């Protein structure tokens, strides 16, 4: 094996860069959404051990809905990307490009084993530029192929060094090979197939056996005519070690998936559920289809499921000729490589092994897979194809008559493949471009129509999305997911009746329950979301809540581990004012997934409804342990701490609100509640800053405007409060408490009795029974020297609130004033408060109580309609800034302020009575 030089490495890296530079500008598309955007295993808050408990998509391996694809080391590289750039796709694509360059360089080293220098470089170049690799390189989830291939080739190269002098065994390379095989398998399952390639290499390349010679040697030994040759004995020992290690890896892998195969439906792989001979004929035909993609990658498609390749239901189908021709060609190559000695046959044999053995896991030979054709699984088999092409070119170019032609053809192939790859990368720029390019190749796949609809739906283009979803139902009328998509889009367009009809259609297509047969094994887990979506739709009608609950229970009965059904039912039960049953639903969901921060958050909301704030806070804390950036948990736990009245909790509440505004810098609610906390801590300047920030973000923020004005009035800055109150009343002219505060300031500070009178009269126009407004109007009459009118007013006020002592006392003061000997025309009394005890005939207005409400209301984390094809799009709901009920402020604190206000009244009254 000749070593590769720096020029060759530079050439390979340069070609890879030239072909894939534009992939850096592509986003996350197709399966990237589930593997990257929706995968919580990438987040630093998720424990590392969870990566080894979940599948490639972040679903626990123990769950039936798991895809059973166990690739923790690949997910670990995604996590490293997330650590450096979070969800910016460029770094993910850059690492994929680097890995592809590494595979191409390692492949060049492998080619050196079987090809001359020139042919080896050609094979490596063809591999580097082949358009079939765009799905594996430009699609981020294709990293599983890239990483597995690196360790796959490294394991094989290590094994080639296991033969020592005199045919002795060198154990270090073998031990390293076993380790690298395990690592390759943890990147993607097909990595284990390198063991088969090592076995073929050992017998037919390293030991030089041909099939006839091997049969002759084995026959002589079995007939007792000769003993086992030492070289063959050494080979058997090495093969036994390899096979035992492989068996151990297989046993561990089976234990990881808990002896369960993933659940696929007839939509994913129609041939897998077809009867004999349709199943066999179709599966065999898929082999020449894959070979044709390697030979002519002109029409590439990201999704070959559903009706892309029609089933072969008869032996008379003309496509069977392609299958026959393929096996004939494969058979000829196999016979040549196994029967005859020589370097050429060895090269062909290893090329065939690289094509066939890594493809076995995707061949449906041992177990069904969830696709019909997948371009990314041809990543390793294409290595064998490239070796065959380079070897054939080598044979042809040696003949002088074909030399120039062979170089011209080869140059044309490499150039056109490179240009095709460069152009194909742009298809992966976005989901819309990707699926539209696929529709140009194949219009018989309903999943493609659905996915174009999803891409448009994500852009809020529901009208256009609906057209594609409807087309999907025409292409595949029994596609449950397509009807669900139509229903969801109708719902987004507020066409409720059509949405319900579509969901009902999808529900009618569900497989019927067969007694004694497990239902979950016959349906894709996401199809059960039709019950969730339909229930979510009809529960908007208060009269159909029980019907919605029945749908949730039906989904749970079909699949007892259906976590989403428990979550949605919990939300509904809260709406039905059944918090205890909601608690049961969430606890059941937590049994299925204890690492779901949203579940702990929702359970906390249930405990709030049950008036158990301590338990609620524990669950909020648990949610934040799992996801320190859980926005709703940060916000509502801080509010709960603030409401508890415990001073020791205020620093933590402030810390959480600061974290919240860091995550949601444009949400005025966070700044408002920081202001309220600062008011609690008597940090008036800080409170003013936070309130102003809230108002800057939302000019009509009712609570922030009022409480800022209140803050000014409490800190002897009443005149600064007036413009704030004017702004409040511009947006909310019926804000009674704002009018009361404004009237109080106008009378006591501005001496504007008429302005104050207008405020109080407006209050009574809106609410004639408002005691506070009525009382303050009585005070205005007193200030205007209209004592009789003030008396009548106070009598009416007392009738509204007969138990309020301060009204009775004020009435007595007025009556005493009326009956006093000095009731003659006197100058109007000063409107400001006395500070020296000389003011004796003044009745104070009733101070407005501080309003500490209008905080952001707690809310349940909502579930959204699940999109089929793994389009989960669960999002944080935005709250509106509506004024909330007063229950969110500590009652004791308000009572303290009320008592203080009454004491102040008593002091002034003592002055008025000359005590």
Short mmCIF file of N, CA and C in Angstrom, two decimals, residues 85 147 191 331 359 395 458 564 652 807 826 856 872 898:
data_model
loop_
_atom_site.label_atom_id
_atom_site.label_comp_id
_atom_site.label_asym_id
_atom_site.label_seq_id
_atom_site.Cartn_x
_atom_site.Cartn_y
_atom_site.Cartn_z
N UNK A 85 -22.59 27.06 18.53
CA UNK A 85 -23.37 27.98 17.69
C UNK A 85 -24.87 27.80 17.86
N UNK A 147 -19.88 9.98 9.81
CA UNK A 147 -19.12 9.53 10.98
C UNK A 147 -18.91 8.03 10.96
N UNK A 191 -22.35 0.40 10.46
CA UNK A 191 -20.92 0.30 10.74
C UNK A 191 -20.47 -1.11 11.06
N UNK A 331 -23.84 -11.58 -10.84
CA UNK A 331 -23.36 -12.97 -10.80
C UNK A 331 -22.08 -13.15 -11.58
N UNK A 359 -24.95 -2.38 2.36
CA UNK A 359 -26.32 -2.12 1.93
C UNK A 359 -27.32 -3.10 2.56
N UNK A 395 -8.30 -0.42 -16.93
CA UNK A 395 -8.17 -1.46 -17.94
C UNK A 395 -8.29 -0.86 -19.35
N UNK A 458 -45.50 26.74 7.39
CA UNK A 458 -44.55 27.38 8.30
C UNK A 458 -44.36 28.85 7.97
N UNK A 564 -48.86 12.31 24.71
CA UNK A 564 -49.52 13.54 24.29
C UNK A 564 -51.01 13.53 24.63
N UNK A 652 -34.44 35.36 44.65
CA UNK A 652 -34.56 34.30 43.62
C UNK A 652 -35.61 34.69 42.58
N UNK A 807 -66.67 56.82 56.79
CA UNK A 807 -67.75 57.60 56.17
C UNK A 807 -68.65 58.17 57.26
N UNK A 826 -67.52 81.53 54.64
CA UNK A 826 -66.09 81.54 54.97
C UNK A 826 -65.28 81.35 53.69
N UNK A 856 -48.66 39.02 34.53
CA UNK A 856 -48.96 38.09 33.45
C UNK A 856 -49.65 36.87 34.00
N UNK A 872 -43.17 18.40 14.20
CA UNK A 872 -43.63 18.94 15.47
C UNK A 872 -43.25 20.38 15.54
N UNK A 898 -53.98 49.32 53.89
CA UNK A 898 -55.32 49.82 54.21
C UNK A 898 -55.37 50.33 55.65
#
